[in-house]
PDB file of C-alpha atoms in Angstrom:
ATOM      1  CA  LYS T1353      36.361  50.420-209.405  1.00  0.00           C
ATOM      2  CA  GLN T1354      32.766  51.822-209.135  1.00  0.00           C
ATOM      3  CA  GLU T1355      30.397  50.751-211.869  1.00  0.00           C
ATOM      4  CA  VAL T1356      26.868  52.099-212.383  1.00  0.00           C
ATOM      5  CA  THR T1357      24.298  50.140-214.344  1.00  0.00           C
ATOM      6  CA  GLN T1358      20.860  51.312-215.476  1.00  0.00           C
ATOM      7  CA  ILE T1359      18.142  49.174-216.650  1.00  0.00           C
ATOM      8  CA  PRO T1360      16.317  49.288-219.015  1.00  0.00           C
ATOM      9  CA  ALA T1361      18.468  51.164-221.610  1.00  0.00           C
ATOM     10  CA  ALA T1362      15.195  52.309-223.386  1.00  0.00           C
ATOM     11  CA  LEU T1363      11.587  52.427-222.332  1.00  0.00           C
ATOM     12  CA  SER T1364       8.469  53.482-224.115  1.00  0.00           C
ATOM     13  CA  VAL T1365       5.142  53.886-222.381  1.00  0.00           C
ATOM     14  CA  PRO T1366       1.756  55.611-222.956  1.00  0.00           C
ATOM     15  CA  GLU T1367       1.016  58.869-221.400  1.00  0.00           C
ATOM     16  CA  GLY T1368      -0.482  58.664-217.796  1.00  0.00           C
ATOM     17  CA  GLU T1369       1.426  55.543-216.713  1.00  0.00           C
ATOM     18  CA  ASN T1370       3.456  55.305-213.619  1.00  0.00           C
ATOM     19  CA  LEU T1371       6.906  54.065-214.241  1.00  0.00           C
ATOM     20  CA  VAL T1372      10.195  53.027-212.512  1.00  0.00           C
ATOM     21  CA  LEU T1373      13.758  53.440-213.690  1.00  0.00           C
ATOM     22  CA  ASN T1374      16.385  51.331-212.012  1.00  0.00           C
ATOM     23  CA  CYS T1375      19.929  52.102-211.073  1.00  0.00           C
ATOM     24  CA  SER T1376      22.571  49.817-209.491  1.00  0.00           C
ATOM     25  CA  PHE T1377      26.093  50.466-208.298  1.00  0.00           C
ATOM     26  CA  THR T1378      28.893  48.033-207.296  1.00  0.00           C
ATOM     27  CA  ASP T1379      30.607  49.914-204.456  1.00  0.00           C
ATOM     28  CA  SER T1380      28.224  50.773-201.553  1.00  0.00           C
ATOM     29  CA  ALA T1381      30.702  53.432-200.011  1.00  0.00           C
ATOM     30  CA  ILE T1382      28.945  56.352-201.770  1.00  0.00           C
ATOM     31  CA  TYR T1383      28.638  59.875-200.537  1.00  0.00           C
ATOM     32  CA  ASN T1384      25.454  60.626-202.512  1.00  0.00           C
ATOM     33  CA  LEU T1385      23.480  59.636-205.578  1.00  0.00           C
ATOM     34  CA  GLN T1386      21.939  61.980-208.098  1.00  0.00           C
ATOM     35  CA  TRP T1387      19.336  61.569-210.800  1.00  0.00           C
ATOM     36  CA  PHE T1388      19.642  63.819-213.976  1.00  0.00           C
ATOM     37  CA  ARG T1389      17.627  64.246-217.178  1.00  0.00           C
ATOM     38  CA  GLN T1390      19.189  65.066-220.449  1.00  0.00           C
ATOM     39  CA  ASP T1391      17.317  66.410-223.444  1.00  0.00           C
ATOM     40  CA  PRO T1392      18.764  65.858-226.984  1.00  0.00           C
ATOM     41  CA  GLY T1393      21.534  68.318-227.539  1.00  0.00           C
ATOM     42  CA  LYS T1394      21.363  69.693-223.997  1.00  0.00           C
ATOM     43  CA  GLY T1395      23.308  69.482-220.943  1.00  0.00           C
ATOM     44  CA  LEU T1396      22.108  67.688-217.805  1.00  0.00           C
ATOM     45  CA  THR T1397      19.450  68.849-215.457  1.00  0.00           C
ATOM     46  CA  SER T1398      19.613  67.723-211.901  1.00  0.00           C
ATOM     47  CA  LEU T1399      16.347  66.162-210.672  1.00  0.00           C
ATOM     48  CA  LEU T1400      17.060  64.753-207.174  1.00  0.00           C
ATOM     49  CA  LEU T1401      20.065  64.271-204.974  1.00  0.00           C
ATOM     50  CA  ILE T1402      19.974  61.656-202.203  1.00  0.00           C
ATOM     51  CA  GLN T1403      22.591  61.807-199.512  1.00  0.00           C
ATOM     52  CA  SER T1404      23.921  58.419-198.308  1.00  0.00           C
ATOM     53  CA  SER T1405      22.144  58.759-195.006  1.00  0.00           C
ATOM     54  CA  GLN T1406      18.784  59.287-196.667  1.00  0.00           C
ATOM     55  CA  ARG T1407      16.399  56.724-198.066  1.00  0.00           C
ATOM     56  CA  GLU T1408      14.389  58.858-200.519  1.00  0.00           C
ATOM     57  CA  GLN T1409      13.770  62.204-201.899  1.00  0.00           C
ATOM     58  CA  THR T1410      10.606  63.663-203.625  1.00  0.00           C
ATOM     59  CA  SER T1411      10.063  66.457-206.050  1.00  0.00           C
ATOM     60  CA  GLY T1412       6.610  66.885-207.613  1.00  0.00           C
ATOM     61  CA  ARG T1413       5.830  63.696-209.550  1.00  0.00           C
ATOM     62  CA  LEU T1414       9.315  62.294-209.061  1.00  0.00           C
ATOM     63  CA  ASN T1415      10.298  60.033-206.148  1.00  0.00           C
ATOM     64  CA  ALA T1416      13.844  58.519-205.872  1.00  0.00           C
ATOM     65  CA  SER T1417      14.842  55.883-203.316  1.00  0.00           C
ATOM     66  CA  LEU T1418      18.158  54.661-202.214  1.00  0.00           C
ATOM     67  CA  ASP T1419      19.166  51.222-200.666  1.00  0.00           C
ATOM     68  CA  LYS T1420      22.868  51.694-200.155  1.00  0.00           C
ATOM     69  CA  SER T1421      23.473  48.273-198.709  1.00  0.00           C
ATOM     70  CA  SER T1422      22.136  46.470-201.718  1.00  0.00           C
ATOM     71  CA  GLY T1423      23.582  49.079-204.195  1.00  0.00           C
ATOM     72  CA  ARG T1424      20.235  50.073-205.752  1.00  0.00           C
ATOM     73  CA  SER T1425      18.282  53.211-206.481  1.00  0.00           C
ATOM     74  CA  THR T1426      14.990  53.708-208.317  1.00  0.00           C
ATOM     75  CA  LEU T1427      13.388  56.742-209.802  1.00  0.00           C
ATOM     76  CA  TYR T1428       9.592  56.613-209.760  1.00  0.00           C
ATOM     77  CA  ILE T1429       7.631  58.951-212.245  1.00  0.00           C
ATOM     78  CA  ALA T1430       4.064  59.233-211.473  1.00  0.00           C
ATOM     79  CA  ALA T1431       1.318  60.073-214.171  1.00  0.00           C
ATOM     80  CA  SER T1432       3.911  60.381-216.965  1.00  0.00           C
ATOM     81  CA  GLN T1433       3.551  63.117-219.596  1.00  0.00           C
ATOM     82  CA  PRO T1434       5.055  63.496-223.131  1.00  0.00           C
ATOM     83  CA  GLY T1435       7.359  66.225-221.632  1.00  0.00           C
ATOM     84  CA  ASP T1436       8.984  63.542-219.391  1.00  0.00           C
ATOM     85  CA  SER T1437      10.612  62.064-222.641  1.00  0.00           C
ATOM     86  CA  ALA T1438      14.323  62.326-222.207  1.00  0.00           C
ATOM     87  CA  THR T1439      17.340  60.315-221.173  1.00  0.00           C
ATOM     88  CA  TYR T1440      17.612  59.783-217.392  1.00  0.00           C
ATOM     89  CA  LEU T1441      21.057  59.350-215.906  1.00  0.00           C
ATOM     90  CA  CYS T1442      21.908  58.112-212.485  1.00  0.00           C
ATOM     91  CA  ALA T1443      25.206  59.119-210.942  1.00  0.00           C
ATOM     92  CA  VAL T1444      27.043  58.215-207.752  1.00  0.00           C
ATOM     93  CA  GLU T1445      29.676  60.201-205.848  1.00  0.00           C
ATOM     94  CA  LEU T1446      32.265  58.080-203.962  1.00  0.00           C
ATOM     95  CA  GLY T1447      33.013  59.274-200.460  1.00  0.00           C
ATOM     96  CA  GLY T1448      35.761  61.901-200.603  1.00  0.00           C
ATOM     97  CA  ALA T1449      36.151  61.737-204.298  1.00  0.00           C
ATOM     98  CA  GLN T1450      33.778  64.592-205.430  1.00  0.00           C
ATOM     99  CA  LYS T1451      33.734  63.314-208.988  1.00  0.00           C
ATOM    100  CA  LEU T1452      30.473  61.616-210.254  1.00  0.00           C
ATOM    101  CA  VAL T1453      30.482  58.059-211.846  1.00  0.00           C
ATOM    102  CA  PHE T1454      27.523  57.881-214.273  1.00  0.00           C
ATOM    103  CA  GLY T1455      25.412  55.022-215.598  1.00  0.00           C
ATOM    104  CA  GLN T1456      24.768  54.803-219.403  1.00  0.00           C
ATOM    105  CA  GLY T1457      21.241  56.101-218.949  1.00  0.00           C
ATOM    106  CA  THR T1458      17.573  55.205-219.834  1.00  0.00           C
ATOM    107  CA  ARG T1459      16.155  56.713-222.771  1.00  0.00           C
ATOM    108  CA  LEU T1460      12.431  57.247-221.937  1.00  0.00           C
ATOM    109  CA  THR T1461       9.605  58.035-224.482  1.00  0.00           C
ATOM    110  CA  ILE T1462       6.101  58.845-223.309  1.00  0.00           C
ATOM    111  CA  ASN T1463       3.674  58.466-226.167  1.00  0.00           C
ATOM    112  CA  PRO T1464       0.670  60.800-226.306  1.00  0.00           C
TER     113      PRO T1464
ATOM    114  CA  GLY E1324      21.517  84.369-212.053  1.00  0.00           C
ATOM    115  CA  ALA E1325      22.753  82.795-215.343  1.00  0.00           C
ATOM    116  CA  GLY E1326      23.588  79.142-215.592  1.00  0.00           C
ATOM    117  CA  VAL E1327      26.766  77.492-216.530  1.00  0.00           C
ATOM    118  CA  SER E1328      28.020  78.872-219.931  1.00  0.00           C
ATOM    119  CA  GLN E1329      30.154  77.031-222.330  1.00  0.00           C
ATOM    120  CA  SER E1330      31.818  78.263-225.586  1.00  0.00           C
ATOM    121  CA  PRO E1331      31.955  77.482-228.333  1.00  0.00           C
ATOM    122  CA  SER E1332      28.838  75.337-228.595  1.00  0.00           C
ATOM    123  CA  ASN E1333      30.281  73.470-231.520  1.00  0.00           C
ATOM    124  CA  LYS E1334      33.942  73.181-232.662  1.00  0.00           C
ATOM    125  CA  VAL E1335      35.207  71.410-235.827  1.00  0.00           C
ATOM    126  CA  THR E1336      38.960  71.041-236.076  1.00  0.00           C
ATOM    127  CA  GLU E1337      41.581  69.142-238.045  1.00  0.00           C
ATOM    128  CA  LYS E1338      43.515  66.305-236.556  1.00  0.00           C
ATOM    129  CA  GLY E1339      46.746  67.543-234.977  1.00  0.00           C
ATOM    130  CA  LYS E1340      45.390  70.992-234.130  1.00  0.00           C
ATOM    131  CA  ASP E1341      45.000  72.349-230.564  1.00  0.00           C
ATOM    132  CA  VAL E1342      41.678  73.471-229.255  1.00  0.00           C
ATOM    133  CA  GLU E1343      40.464  75.385-226.170  1.00  0.00           C
ATOM    134  CA  LEU E1344      37.123  74.975-224.590  1.00  0.00           C
ATOM    135  CA  ARG E1345      35.804  77.668-222.111  1.00  0.00           C
ATOM    136  CA  CYS E1346      33.474  77.290-219.146  1.00  0.00           C
ATOM    137  CA  ASP E1347      31.940  80.067-217.144  1.00  0.00           C
ATOM    138  CA  PRO E1348      30.526  78.611-213.924  1.00  0.00           C
ATOM    139  CA  ILE E1349      27.621  79.922-211.839  1.00  0.00           C
ATOM    140  CA  SER E1350      28.808  83.042-209.885  1.00  0.00           C
ATOM    141  CA  GLY E1351      29.767  82.026-206.323  1.00  0.00           C
ATOM    142  CA  HIS E1352      30.144  78.285-207.060  1.00  0.00           C
ATOM    143  CA  THR E1353      33.521  77.092-205.660  1.00  0.00           C
ATOM    144  CA  ALA E1354      33.656  73.660-207.387  1.00  0.00           C
ATOM    145  CA  LEU E1355      34.030  73.143-211.167  1.00  0.00           C
ATOM    146  CA  TYR E1356      34.055  69.898-213.018  1.00  0.00           C
ATOM    147  CA  TRP E1357      34.787  68.806-216.675  1.00  0.00           C
ATOM    148  CA  TYR E1358      33.243  65.692-218.118  1.00  0.00           C
ATOM    149  CA  ARG E1359      33.292  63.998-221.502  1.00  0.00           C
ATOM    150  CA  GLN E1360      30.342  62.305-223.209  1.00  0.00           C
ATOM    151  CA  SER E1361      30.924  60.067-226.116  1.00  0.00           C
ATOM    152  CA  LEU E1362      28.883  57.363-227.743  1.00  0.00           C
ATOM    153  CA  GLY E1363      31.067  54.548-226.729  1.00  0.00           C
ATOM    154  CA  GLN E1364      32.078  55.619-223.302  1.00  0.00           C
ATOM    155  CA  GLY E1365      29.003  57.433-221.797  1.00  0.00           C
ATOM    156  CA  LEU E1366      29.744  60.250-219.394  1.00  0.00           C
ATOM    157  CA  GLU E1367      33.344  60.296-218.007  1.00  0.00           C
ATOM    158  CA  PHE E1368      34.852  62.594-215.412  1.00  0.00           C
ATOM    159  CA  LEU E1369      37.944  64.489-216.573  1.00  0.00           C
ATOM    160  CA  ILE E1370      39.014  66.991-213.848  1.00  0.00           C
ATOM    161  CA  TYR E1371      37.865  68.778-210.773  1.00  0.00           C
ATOM    162  CA  PHE E1372      38.620  72.162-209.201  1.00  0.00           C
ATOM    163  CA  GLN E1373      37.695  73.198-205.670  1.00  0.00           C
ATOM    164  CA  GLY E1374      38.710  76.736-204.579  1.00  0.00           C
ATOM    165  CA  ASN E1375      42.394  77.205-204.457  1.00  0.00           C
ATOM    166  CA  SER E1376      43.227  73.455-203.931  1.00  0.00           C
ATOM    167  CA  ALA E1377      45.219  71.445-206.337  1.00  0.00           C
ATOM    168  CA  PRO E1378      42.840  70.097-209.027  1.00  0.00           C
ATOM    169  CA  ASP E1379      41.971  66.327-209.234  1.00  0.00           C
ATOM    170  CA  LYS E1380      43.278  65.427-212.683  1.00  0.00           C
ATOM    171  CA  SER E1381      42.683  61.653-212.367  1.00  0.00           C
ATOM    172  CA  GLY E1382      40.299  61.501-215.203  1.00  0.00           C
ATOM    173  CA  LEU E1383      42.335  63.218-217.865  1.00  0.00           C
ATOM    174  CA  PRO E1384      42.921  60.451-220.635  1.00  0.00           C
ATOM    175  CA  SER E1385      46.397  61.619-221.721  1.00  0.00           C
ATOM    176  CA  ASP E1386      48.970  64.340-221.205  1.00  0.00           C
ATOM    177  CA  ARG E1387      47.434  66.057-224.342  1.00  0.00           C
ATOM    178  CA  PHE E1388      44.656  67.168-222.143  1.00  0.00           C
ATOM    179  CA  SER E1389      45.110  70.026-219.566  1.00  0.00           C
ATOM    180  CA  ALA E1390      42.896  72.465-217.871  1.00  0.00           C
ATOM    181  CA  GLU E1391      43.235  75.663-215.707  1.00  0.00           C
ATOM    182  CA  ARG E1392      40.877  77.709-213.703  1.00  0.00           C
ATOM    183  CA  THR E1393      41.838  81.404-213.469  1.00  0.00           C
ATOM    184  CA  GLY E1394      40.754  83.524-210.389  1.00  0.00           C
ATOM    185  CA  GLY E1395      38.533  80.757-209.086  1.00  0.00           C
ATOM    186  CA  SER E1396      36.002  81.424-211.920  1.00  0.00           C
ATOM    187  CA  VAL E1397      36.481  80.748-215.642  1.00  0.00           C
ATOM    188  CA  SER E1398      37.975  77.502-216.712  1.00  0.00           C
ATOM    189  CA  THR E1399      39.722  76.446-220.025  1.00  0.00           C
ATOM    190  CA  LEU E1400      40.133  72.883-221.150  1.00  0.00           C
ATOM    191  CA  THR E1401      42.869  72.473-223.640  1.00  0.00           C
ATOM    192  CA  ILE E1402      43.409  69.532-225.987  1.00  0.00           C
ATOM    193  CA  GLN E1403      46.736  69.451-227.767  1.00  0.00           C
ATOM    194  CA  ARG E1404      47.403  67.647-231.003  1.00  0.00           C
ATOM    195  CA  THR E1405      43.811  66.535-231.288  1.00  0.00           C
ATOM    196  CA  GLN E1406      42.979  62.971-232.436  1.00  0.00           C
ATOM    197  CA  GLN E1407      39.810  61.664-233.917  1.00  0.00           C
ATOM    198  CA  GLU E1408      39.043  59.778-230.700  1.00  0.00           C
ATOM    199  CA  ASP E1409      38.780  63.086-228.895  1.00  0.00           C
ATOM    200  CA  SER E1410      35.503  63.802-230.759  1.00  0.00           C
ATOM    201  CA  ALA E1411      32.842  64.048-228.078  1.00  0.00           C
ATOM    202  CA  VAL E1412      30.692  66.496-226.137  1.00  0.00           C
ATOM    203  CA  TYR E1413      32.734  68.251-223.342  1.00  0.00           C
ATOM    204  CA  LEU E1414      30.443  69.154-220.485  1.00  0.00           C
ATOM    205  CA  CYS E1415      31.267  71.593-217.596  1.00  0.00           C
ATOM    206  CA  ALA E1416      29.495  71.721-214.346  1.00  0.00           C
ATOM    207  CA  SER E1417      29.696  73.779-211.205  1.00  0.00           C
ATOM    208  CA  SER E1418      28.404  73.459-207.637  1.00  0.00           C
ATOM    209  CA  TYR E1419      28.222  75.751-204.690  1.00  0.00           C
ATOM    210  CA  PHE E1420      30.564  73.558-202.857  1.00  0.00           C
ATOM    211  CA  SER E1421      31.851  70.013-203.428  1.00  0.00           C
ATOM    212  CA  SER E1422      29.505  67.187-203.052  1.00  0.00           C
ATOM    213  CA  SER E1423      26.304  69.207-203.664  1.00  0.00           C
ATOM    214  CA  ILE E1424      24.038  69.328-206.630  1.00  0.00           C
ATOM    215  CA  GLN E1425      26.075  69.880-209.916  1.00  0.00           C
ATOM    216  CA  TYR E1426      24.670  72.295-212.510  1.00  0.00           C
ATOM    217  CA  PHE E1427      25.761  71.570-216.131  1.00  0.00           C
ATOM    218  CA  GLY E1428      26.345  73.740-219.129  1.00  0.00           C
ATOM    219  CA  ALA E1429      24.942  72.677-222.541  1.00  0.00           C
ATOM    220  CA  GLY E1430      28.410  71.386-223.607  1.00  0.00           C
ATOM    221  CA  THR E1431      30.759  71.905-226.411  1.00  0.00           C
ATOM    222  CA  ARG E1432      30.538  69.411-229.254  1.00  0.00           C
ATOM    223  CA  LEU E1433      33.964  68.661-230.628  1.00  0.00           C
ATOM    224  CA  SER E1434      34.461  67.119-233.933  1.00  0.00           C
ATOM    225  CA  VAL E1435      37.997  66.220-235.060  1.00  0.00           C
ATOM    226  CA  LEU E1436      38.194  65.503-238.795  1.00  0.00           C
TER     227      LEU E1436
END
């Protein structure tokens, strides 16, 4: 059974810092990995999708990497801003299964 | 166009009642997913529809849960004889095709008293 773990569960940093969120998964036979953000009381917003054949994806100040063989992904946020405060969720899709398996999320707080 | 729309946004019901939750996916998206988010369990997959294929119901927690998708568009998740443990936020997502980016609605917060 695929399990997804995110560390840390919560993170608080001052504005302007660069930071890394971690995601690990137990079954390397994934089809893709997605990073989402969730604001309180809202749905999920997709940030980045990395196909299993890719090593990284970038969007603005966000960079996500994938090491499928070791079962790890990282989300790098550069020059953090208070608006980045949210819960960040990592999810993997197993090959052929279509459904996503989510981690428990990292609650990020950026202090002005 | 518009994003994924879910209704109602909040639903309070009494234990034992049936509830229906609605999802309007993004127009043209062929894949539709239901997930449940609860404090103790995180985000869990419930059911997946792709075009006219038989749905993947492997995540439904009991036979009290069912879902349908009419005309390849709107979907309804039905929970019969609700229990307190059914209290959660029910999220719907759609994607242009399977295994592409999933776009989520804001969810329906269900409270069973």
